[in-house]
Each structure stands twice: as structure tokens, then as C-alpha cells.
Tab-separated table of N, CA and C and ligand atoms in Angstrom:
chain	number	residue	atom	x	y	z
A	28	MET	N	-27.756	58.916	-203.323
A	28	MET	CA	-29.160	59.342	-203.553
A	28	MET	C	-29.177	60.742	-204.156
A	29	HIS	N	-29.972	60.929	-205.199
A	29	HIS	CA	-30.012	62.219	-205.877
A	29	HIS	C	-30.635	63.287	-204.978
A	30	SER	N	-29.951	64.429	-204.903
A	30	SER	CA	-30.411	65.541	-204.067
A	30	SER	C	-30.167	66.840	-204.823
A	31	ASP	N	-31.030	67.845	-204.603
A	31	ASP	CA	-30.890	69.137	-205.272
A	31	ASP	C	-30.566	70.178	-204.209
A	32	PRO	N	-29.379	70.785	-204.279
A	32	PRO	CA	-28.939	71.707	-203.218
A	32	PRO	C	-29.847	72.930	-203.039
A	33	ASN	N	-30.657	73.237	-204.050
A	33	ASN	CA	-31.544	74.403	-203.926
A	33	ASN	C	-32.971	74.031	-203.531
A	34	CYS	N	-33.199	72.753	-203.266
A	34	CYS	CA	-34.563	72.286	-203.032
A	34	CYS	C	-34.891	72.289	-201.534
A	35	ILE	N	-36.009	72.910	-201.190
A	35	ILE	CA	-36.366	73.066	-199.773
A	35	ILE	C	-36.631	71.715	-199.103
A	36	PHE	N	-37.258	70.771	-199.813
A	36	PHE	CA	-37.532	69.477	-199.178
A	36	PHE	C	-36.262	68.623	-199.101
A	37	CYS	N	-35.334	68.767	-200.050
A	37	CYS	CA	-34.025	68.112	-199.904
A	37	CYS	C	-33.301	68.661	-198.673
A	38	LYS	N	-33.426	69.966	-198.440
A	38	LYS	CA	-32.773	70.569	-197.261
A	38	LYS	C	-33.405	70.069	-195.971
A	39	ILE	N	-34.729	69.930	-195.964
A	39	ILE	CA	-35.396	69.376	-194.775
A	39	ILE	C	-34.942	67.922	-194.572
A	40	ALA	N	-34.878	67.154	-195.663
A	40	ALA	CA	-34.456	65.740	-195.558
A	40	ALA	C	-33.035	65.628	-195.025
A	41	ALA	N	-32.198	66.611	-195.365
A	41	ALA	CA	-30.798	66.593	-194.921
A	41	ALA	C	-30.618	67.221	-193.538
A	42	GLY	N	-31.702	67.711	-192.948
A	42	GLY	CA	-31.624	68.333	-191.629
A	42	GLY	C	-31.075	69.747	-191.650
A	43	GLN	N	-31.002	70.351	-192.840
A	43	GLN	CA	-30.442	71.716	-192.950
A	43	GLN	C	-31.477	72.789	-192.669
A	44	ILE	N	-32.762	72.429	-192.763
A	44	ILE	CA	-33.859	73.339	-192.439
A	44	ILE	C	-34.742	72.582	-191.442
A	45	PRO	N	-35.158	73.233	-190.359
A	45	PRO	CA	-35.972	72.521	-189.380
A	45	PRO	C	-37.388	72.235	-189.878
A	46	ALA	N	-37.945	71.157	-189.386
A	46	ALA	CA	-39.339	70.817	-189.677
A	46	ALA	C	-39.846	70.004	-188.494
A	47	ARG	N	-41.172	70.005	-188.311
A	47	ARG	CA	-41.785	69.207	-187.233
A	47	ARG	C	-41.971	67.783	-187.739
A	48	LYS	N	-40.895	67.010	-187.620
A	48	LYS	CA	-40.869	65.644	-188.175
A	48	LYS	C	-41.765	64.705	-187.396
A	49	VAL	N	-42.460	63.859	-188.106
A	49	VAL	CA	-43.254	62.813	-187.468
A	49	VAL	C	-42.744	61.418	-187.848
A	50	HIS	N	-41.845	61.345	-188.829
A	50	HIS	CA	-41.298	60.051	-189.235
A	50	HIS	C	-40.026	60.285	-190.043
A	51	GLU	N	-39.067	59.349	-189.872
A	51	GLU	CA	-37.892	59.356	-190.737
A	51	GLU	C	-37.343	57.945	-190.832
A	52	ASP	N	-37.047	57.503	-192.059
A	52	ASP	CA	-36.330	56.238	-192.257
A	52	ASP	C	-35.359	56.438	-193.414
A	53	ASP	N	-34.792	55.346	-193.934
A	53	ASP	CA	-33.771	55.466	-194.989
A	53	ASP	C	-34.285	56.181	-196.230
A	54	GLU	N	-35.556	55.951	-196.549
A	54	GLU	CA	-36.099	56.429	-197.830
A	54	GLU	C	-37.053	57.603	-197.711
A	55	LEU	N	-37.710	57.729	-196.552
A	55	LEU	CA	-38.815	58.690	-196.418
A	55	LEU	C	-38.638	59.590	-195.207
A	56	ILE	N	-39.205	60.796	-195.341
A	56	ILE	CA	-39.332	61.675	-194.189
A	56	ILE	C	-40.757	62.219	-194.223
A	57	ALA	N	-41.322	62.454	-193.047
A	57	ALA	CA	-42.670	63.032	-192.978
A	57	ALA	C	-42.664	64.107	-191.904
A	58	PHE	N	-43.368	65.211	-192.199
A	58	PHE	CA	-43.376	66.345	-191.263
A	58	PHE	C	-44.659	67.134	-191.447
A	59	HIS	N	-44.985	67.936	-190.436
A	59	HIS	CA	-46.187	68.765	-190.498
A	59	HIS	C	-46.009	69.875	-191.538
A	60	ASP	N	-47.055	70.124	-192.321
A	60	ASP	CA	-47.049	71.226	-193.280
A	60	ASP	C	-46.977	72.551	-192.516
A	61	ILE	N	-46.204	73.478	-193.048
A	61	ILE	CA	-46.008	74.769	-192.384
A	61	ILE	C	-47.275	75.637	-192.443
A	62	ALA	N	-48.139	75.395	-193.395
A	62	ALA	CA	-49.380	76.179	-193.560
A	62	ALA	C	-50.547	75.196	-193.705
A	63	PRO	N	-50.938	74.546	-192.603
A	63	PRO	CA	-51.884	73.429	-192.693
A	63	PRO	C	-53.271	73.813	-193.180
A	64	TRP	N	-53.844	72.947	-194.020
A	64	TRP	CA	-55.216	73.115	-194.495
A	64	TRP	C	-56.213	72.545	-193.491
A	65	ALA	N	-55.738	71.636	-192.683
A	65	ALA	CA	-56.622	70.853	-191.806
A	65	ALA	C	-55.958	70.755	-190.435
A	66	PRO	N	-56.716	70.363	-189.392
A	66	PRO	CA	-56.125	70.241	-188.059
A	66	PRO	C	-54.864	69.371	-188.042
A	67	VAL	N	-54.859	68.309	-188.852
A	67	VAL	CA	-53.645	67.502	-189.036
A	67	VAL	C	-53.312	67.540	-190.524
A	68	HIS	N	-52.115	67.966	-190.852
A	68	HIS	CA	-51.703	68.058	-192.264
A	68	HIS	C	-50.216	67.729	-192.321
A	69	VAL	N	-49.928	66.532	-192.799
A	69	VAL	CA	-48.527	66.127	-192.907
A	69	VAL	C	-48.158	65.891	-194.371
A	70	LEU	N	-46.877	66.009	-194.641
A	70	LEU	CA	-46.322	65.756	-195.967
A	70	LEU	C	-45.412	64.542	-195.858
A	71	ILE	N	-45.611	63.589	-196.760
A	71	ILE	CA	-44.775	62.383	-196.808
A	71	ILE	C	-43.879	62.543	-198.031
A	72	VAL	N	-42.576	62.529	-197.798
A	72	VAL	CA	-41.621	62.979	-198.810
A	72	VAL	C	-40.507	61.946	-198.981
A	73	PRO	N	-40.245	61.491	-200.218
A	73	PRO	CA	-39.069	60.647	-200.432
A	73	PRO	C	-37.806	61.470	-200.222
A	74	LYS	N	-36.787	60.884	-199.631
A	74	LYS	CA	-35.536	61.635	-199.433
A	74	LYS	C	-34.841	61.907	-200.774
A	75	GLU	N	-34.999	60.982	-201.716
A	75	GLU	CA	-34.442	61.183	-203.053
A	75	GLU	C	-35.158	62.358	-203.720
A	76	HIS	N	-34.426	63.191	-204.434
A	76	HIS	CA	-35.076	64.288	-205.142
A	76	HIS	C	-35.744	63.771	-206.410
A	77	ILE	N	-37.066	63.599	-206.322
A	77	ILE	CA	-37.909	63.274	-207.480
A	77	ILE	C	-38.760	64.518	-207.667
A	78	GLY	N	-38.684	65.145	-208.836
A	78	GLY	CA	-39.302	66.454	-209.018
A	78	GLY	C	-40.816	66.449	-208.859
A	79	SER	N	-41.439	65.421	-209.403
A	79	SER	CA	-42.902	65.341	-209.319
A	79	SER	C	-43.315	63.952	-209.791
A	80	MET	N	-44.620	63.695	-209.795
A	80	MET	CA	-45.134	62.426	-210.309
A	80	MET	C	-44.753	62.233	-211.780
A	81	MET	N	-44.475	63.325	-212.477
A	81	MET	CA	-44.124	63.196	-213.896
A	81	MET	C	-42.775	62.499	-214.085
A	82	GLU	N	-41.971	62.392	-213.023
A	82	GLU	CA	-40.672	61.708	-213.109
A	82	GLU	C	-40.732	60.274	-212.608
A	83	VAL	N	-41.902	59.859	-212.162
A	83	VAL	CA	-42.038	58.525	-211.566
A	83	VAL	C	-42.033	57.451	-212.650
A	84	THR	N	-41.345	56.348	-212.357
A	84	THR	CA	-41.302	55.190	-213.264
A	84	THR	C	-41.654	53.929	-212.463
A	85	GLU	N	-41.607	52.782	-213.159
A	85	GLU	CA	-41.885	51.517	-212.467
A	85	GLU	C	-40.881	51.256	-211.355
A	86	ALA	N	-39.718	51.855	-211.464
A	86	ALA	CA	-38.707	51.672	-210.411
A	86	ALA	C	-39.159	52.258	-209.077
A	87	HIS	N	-40.175	53.127	-209.125
A	87	HIS	CA	-40.648	53.791	-207.899
A	87	HIS	C	-41.895	53.142	-207.293
A	88	GLU	N	-42.308	52.010	-207.847
A	88	GLU	CA	-43.567	51.402	-207.372
A	88	GLU	C	-43.555	51.136	-205.877
A	89	ALA	N	-42.480	50.547	-205.395
A	89	ALA	CA	-42.423	50.195	-203.963
A	89	ALA	C	-42.381	51.459	-203.112
A	90	LEU	N	-41.641	52.453	-203.561
A	90	LEU	CA	-41.531	53.719	-202.812
A	90	LEU	C	-42.896	54.393	-202.677
A	91	LEU	N	-43.647	54.447	-203.768
A	91	LEU	CA	-44.974	55.077	-203.720
A	91	LEU	C	-45.912	54.290	-202.813
A	92	GLY	N	-45.803	52.976	-202.843
A	92	GLY	CA	-46.604	52.154	-201.940
A	92	GLY	C	-46.243	52.436	-200.490
A	93	ARG	N	-44.974	52.567	-200.217
A	93	ARG	CA	-44.536	52.866	-198.843
A	93	ARG	C	-45.076	54.220	-198.396
A	94	MET	N	-45.089	55.206	-199.300
A	94	MET	CA	-45.611	56.539	-198.943
A	94	MET	C	-47.081	56.446	-198.525
A	95	MET	N	-47.864	55.701	-199.302
A	95	MET	CA	-49.290	55.577	-198.991
A	95	MET	C	-49.505	54.872	-197.653
A	96	VAL	N	-48.794	53.766	-197.481
A	96	VAL	CA	-48.991	52.982	-196.253
A	96	VAL	C	-48.513	53.776	-195.033
A	97	LEU	N	-47.393	54.489	-195.185
A	97	LEU	CA	-46.909	55.321	-194.069
A	97	LEU	C	-47.924	56.404	-193.719
A	98	SER	N	-48.539	56.994	-194.728
A	98	SER	CA	-49.501	58.076	-194.451
A	98	SER	C	-50.655	57.576	-193.589
A	99	VAL	N	-51.098	56.358	-193.846
A	99	VAL	CA	-52.204	55.776	-193.067
A	99	VAL	C	-51.765	55.552	-191.619
A	100	LYS	N	-50.553	55.039	-191.457
A	100	LYS	CA	-50.009	54.819	-190.107
A	100	LYS	C	-49.902	56.146	-189.357
A	101	LEU	N	-49.447	57.184	-190.048
A	101	LEU	CA	-49.282	58.491	-189.388
A	101	LEU	C	-50.634	59.093	-189.003
A	102	MET	N	-51.629	58.977	-189.889
A	102	MET	CA	-52.956	59.491	-189.539
A	102	MET	C	-53.444	58.819	-188.249
A	103	ARG	N	-53.263	57.499	-188.187
A	103	ARG	CA	-53.685	56.762	-186.982
A	103	ARG	C	-52.908	57.257	-185.766
A	104	GLU	N	-51.588	57.392	-185.901
A	104	GLU	CA	-50.756	57.821	-184.765
A	104	GLU	C	-51.080	59.245	-184.332
A	105	LEU	N	-51.503	60.067	-185.277
A	105	LEU	CA	-51.804	61.474	-184.952
A	105	LEU	C	-53.263	61.659	-184.528
A	106	GLY	N	-53.965	60.561	-184.344
A	106	GLY	CA	-55.299	60.611	-183.753
A	106	GLY	C	-56.421	60.921	-184.724
A	107	VAL	N	-56.155	60.776	-186.024
A	107	VAL	CA	-57.197	61.037	-187.023
A	107	VAL	C	-58.025	59.758	-187.190
A	108	THR	N	-59.271	59.821	-186.772
A	108	THR	CA	-60.092	58.605	-186.725
A	108	THR	C	-61.339	58.681	-187.596
A	109	ASN	N	-61.616	59.888	-188.164
A	109	ASN	CA	-62.906	60.057	-188.848
A	109	ASN	C	-62.742	60.342	-190.336
A	110	GLY	N	-61.650	59.865	-190.909
A	110	GLY	CA	-61.418	60.051	-192.343
A	110	GLY	C	-60.375	61.111	-192.622
A	111	TYR	N	-59.832	61.032	-193.816
A	111	TYR	CA	-58.768	61.967	-194.201
A	111	TYR	C	-58.691	62.049	-195.713
A	112	ARG	N	-57.845	62.954	-196.151
A	112	ARG	CA	-57.753	63.243	-197.576
A	112	ARG	C	-56.296	63.166	-198.013
A	113	HIS	N	-56.053	62.488	-199.137
A	113	HIS	CA	-54.729	62.455	-199.752
A	113	HIS	C	-54.714	63.366	-200.972
A	114	VAL	N	-53.634	64.110	-201.138
A	114	VAL	CA	-53.486	64.956	-202.330
A	114	VAL	C	-52.038	64.869	-202.808
A	115	ILE	N	-51.876	64.729	-204.130
A	115	ILE	CA	-50.561	64.932	-204.761
A	115	ILE	C	-50.770	65.925	-205.889
A	116	ASN	N	-50.160	67.082	-205.780
A	116	ASN	CA	-50.213	68.081	-206.848
A	116	ASN	C	-49.029	67.851	-207.780
A	117	THR	N	-49.284	67.900	-209.080
A	117	THR	CA	-48.236	67.593	-210.062
A	117	THR	C	-48.115	68.687	-211.099
A	118	GLY	N	-46.951	69.321	-211.127
A	118	GLY	CA	-46.642	70.300	-212.168
A	118	GLY	C	-47.442	71.583	-212.047
A	119	ALA	N	-47.203	72.486	-212.980
A	119	ALA	CA	-47.801	73.821	-212.939
A	119	ALA	C	-49.323	73.747	-212.961
A	120	ASP	N	-49.874	73.010	-213.898
A	120	ASP	CA	-51.336	72.947	-213.987
A	120	ASP	C	-51.942	72.146	-212.834
A	121	GLY	N	-51.134	71.315	-212.193
A	121	GLY	CA	-51.596	70.574	-211.021
A	121	GLY	C	-51.500	71.373	-209.733
A	122	GLY	N	-50.969	72.597	-209.828
A	122	GLY	CA	-50.884	73.452	-208.646
A	122	GLY	C	-49.734	73.108	-207.713
A	123	GLN	N	-48.712	72.416	-208.249
A	123	GLN	CA	-47.573	72.042	-207.401
A	123	GLN	C	-46.695	73.256	-207.139
A	124	GLU	N	-46.424	73.529	-205.852
A	124	GLU	CA	-45.600	74.690	-205.492
A	124	GLU	C	-44.163	74.300	-205.167
A	125	VAL	N	-43.978	73.164	-204.523
A	125	VAL	CA	-42.622	72.710	-204.194
A	125	VAL	C	-42.255	71.579	-205.149
A	126	PRO	N	-41.245	71.795	-205.984
A	126	PRO	CA	-40.928	70.817	-207.029
A	126	PRO	C	-40.087	69.641	-206.525
A	127	HIS	N	-40.597	68.986	-205.503
A	127	HIS	CA	-40.021	67.740	-204.970
A	127	HIS	C	-41.230	66.914	-204.549
A	128	LEU	N	-41.367	65.730	-205.129
A	128	LEU	CA	-42.560	64.895	-204.917
A	128	LEU	C	-42.948	64.809	-203.443
A	129	HIS	N	-44.237	65.003	-203.161
A	129	HIS	CA	-44.734	64.839	-201.790
A	129	HIS	C	-46.210	64.476	-201.817
A	130	LEU	N	-46.579	63.702	-200.817
A	130	LEU	CA	-47.966	63.285	-200.617
A	130	LEU	C	-48.518	64.061	-199.419
A	131	HIS	N	-49.608	64.797	-199.650
A	131	HIS	CA	-50.295	65.463	-198.539
A	131	HIS	C	-51.262	64.465	-197.900
A	132	ALA	N	-51.287	64.393	-196.580
A	132	ALA	CA	-52.319	63.635	-195.866
A	132	ALA	C	-52.924	64.592	-194.836
A	133	MET	N	-54.246	64.809	-194.981
A	133	MET	CA	-54.937	65.821	-194.171
A	133	MET	C	-56.140	65.204	-193.489
A	134	GLY	N	-56.329	65.557	-192.223
A	134	GLY	CA	-57.489	65.050	-191.513
A	134	GLY	C	-57.774	65.868	-190.268
A	135	GLY	N	-58.705	65.373	-189.481
A	135	GLY	CA	-59.141	66.086	-188.286
A	135	GLY	C	-60.508	66.691	-188.511
A	136	PRO	N	-61.141	67.123	-187.411
A	136	PRO	CA	-62.515	67.610	-187.497
A	136	PRO	C	-62.664	68.831	-188.393
A	137	ARG	N	-63.765	68.871	-189.158
A	137	ARG	CA	-64.088	70.054	-189.963
A	137	ARG	C	-64.815	71.075	-189.112
A	138	PRO	N	-64.792	72.377	-189.509
A	138	PRO	CA	-64.288	72.920	-190.767
A	138	PRO	C	-62.753	72.979	-190.827
A	139	TRP	N	-62.245	72.888	-192.059
A	139	TRP	CA	-60.821	73.021	-192.322
A	139	TRP	C	-60.528	74.441	-192.827
A	140	ASN	N	-59.255	74.827	-192.760
A	140	ASN	CA	-58.834	76.132	-193.297
A	140	ASN	C	-59.056	76.202	-194.807
A	141	LYS	N	-58.905	75.044	-195.464
A	141	LYS	CA	-58.929	74.972	-196.917
A	141	LYS	C	-59.164	73.525	-197.316
A	142	GLY	N	-59.757	73.313	-198.468
A	142	GLY	CA	-59.790	71.952	-199.022
A	142	GLY	C	-61.002	71.105	-198.670
B	9	LIG	P1	-47.681	71.712	-203.155
B	9	LIG	O1	-48.526	72.886	-203.539
B	9	LIG	O2	-46.328	71.757	-203.784
B	9	LIG	O3	-48.380	70.398	-203.328
B	9	LIG	O4	-47.503	71.817	-201.595
B	9	LIG	C1	-46.399	72.336	-200.961
B	9	LIG	C2	-46.698	72.356	-199.483
B	9	LIG	O5	-45.476	72.524	-198.785
B	9	LIG	C3	-47.617	73.508	-199.071
B	9	LIG	O6	-48.765	72.981	-198.420
B	9	LIG	C4	-46.742	74.347	-198.138
B	9	LIG	O7	-47.456	74.890	-197.051
B	9	LIG	C5	-45.677	73.366	-197.685
B	9	LIG	N1	-44.386	73.964	-197.397
B	9	LIG	C6	-43.710	74.832	-198.201
B	9	LIG	N2	-42.537	75.167	-197.635
B	9	LIG	C7	-42.477	74.489	-196.454
B	9	LIG	C8	-41.492	74.421	-195.422
B	9	LIG	O8	-40.436	75.057	-195.454
B	9	LIG	N3	-41.761	73.618	-194.354
B	9	LIG	C9	-42.920	72.892	-194.273
B	9	LIG	N4	-43.079	72.144	-193.171
B	9	LIG	N5	-43.865	72.934	-195.236
B	9	LIG	C10	-43.643	73.721	-196.314
B	10	LIG	ZN1	-35.585	67.921	-203.497
């Protein structure tokens, strides 16, 4: 599986940097965002180093579907019952800060810190 030794999310996926994990399987890892916008804010991350949505191809269709479905399961498990928000930031103009594909799932009672 492709990994980038300088990438923070690759390091989290490899267990080299700690994170508050809520899910891990062969392909995906999910953990709480370090600077949450909402009472519940998790990141769903493929273990493979995919830089952003701009690198996604048809070969990733199943993986992206798994990310979405996992996010819904996690929101339910984390007690989010009144709606939530999905965000994927892509590239510089998309406001992406960590160059490893990730899906934000945010929920919980408002007001939120951001978003
Ligand atoms: P982006 O702007 O790339 O879509 O979002 C990156 C997200 O990753 C931000 O919400 C930021 O708070 C989060 N983040 C950055 N570094 C770390 C880290 O080391 N650990 C965790 N848990 N989240 C991080
Ligand atoms: Zn990476």
C-alpha cells in the first residue's frame, strides 16, 4: 500500500503518531479531529496515501463508498442523532490543509465552533 513517510495521516495510520481512533480496518482509519469544529468531528481516512480527491479514479469507487457508509455508522455510534455535515476539502483553492484524502463528518448540538 502506498504510504508517504512525511505525511501526518500516513503516520497516524501506521500508529507512529497517536490519535483518538474510533475505527480501524484493512483499508480505513477514523479518528477525532484534533481541532474540532463541532461537538463530534471525526476524520475518515484511507490508509493508502491518496493526496486528494484530484487523485481519485474509478478504481477508488468502492473505497469512497466505504468512507461514506462508515461515516454514517460512526455518527450513529457517537450519538449524533439530529443531523450532521460531510466535508471534503480538495487542493489549495479547496482549503485542504493535510494533503492526504480525508472525509470530515461533523455533528452534535449547535452552536458549533466553526462551520
Ligand atoms: P483539511 O483542511 O485538510 O480538510 O483538514 C485537516 C484536518 O485535520 C483539520 O481539521 C485539522 O484539525 C486536522 N488535523 C491536522 N493535524 C492533525 C493531527 O495530527 N491529528 C488529528 N487528530 N487531526 C489533525
Ligand atoms: Zn498520507
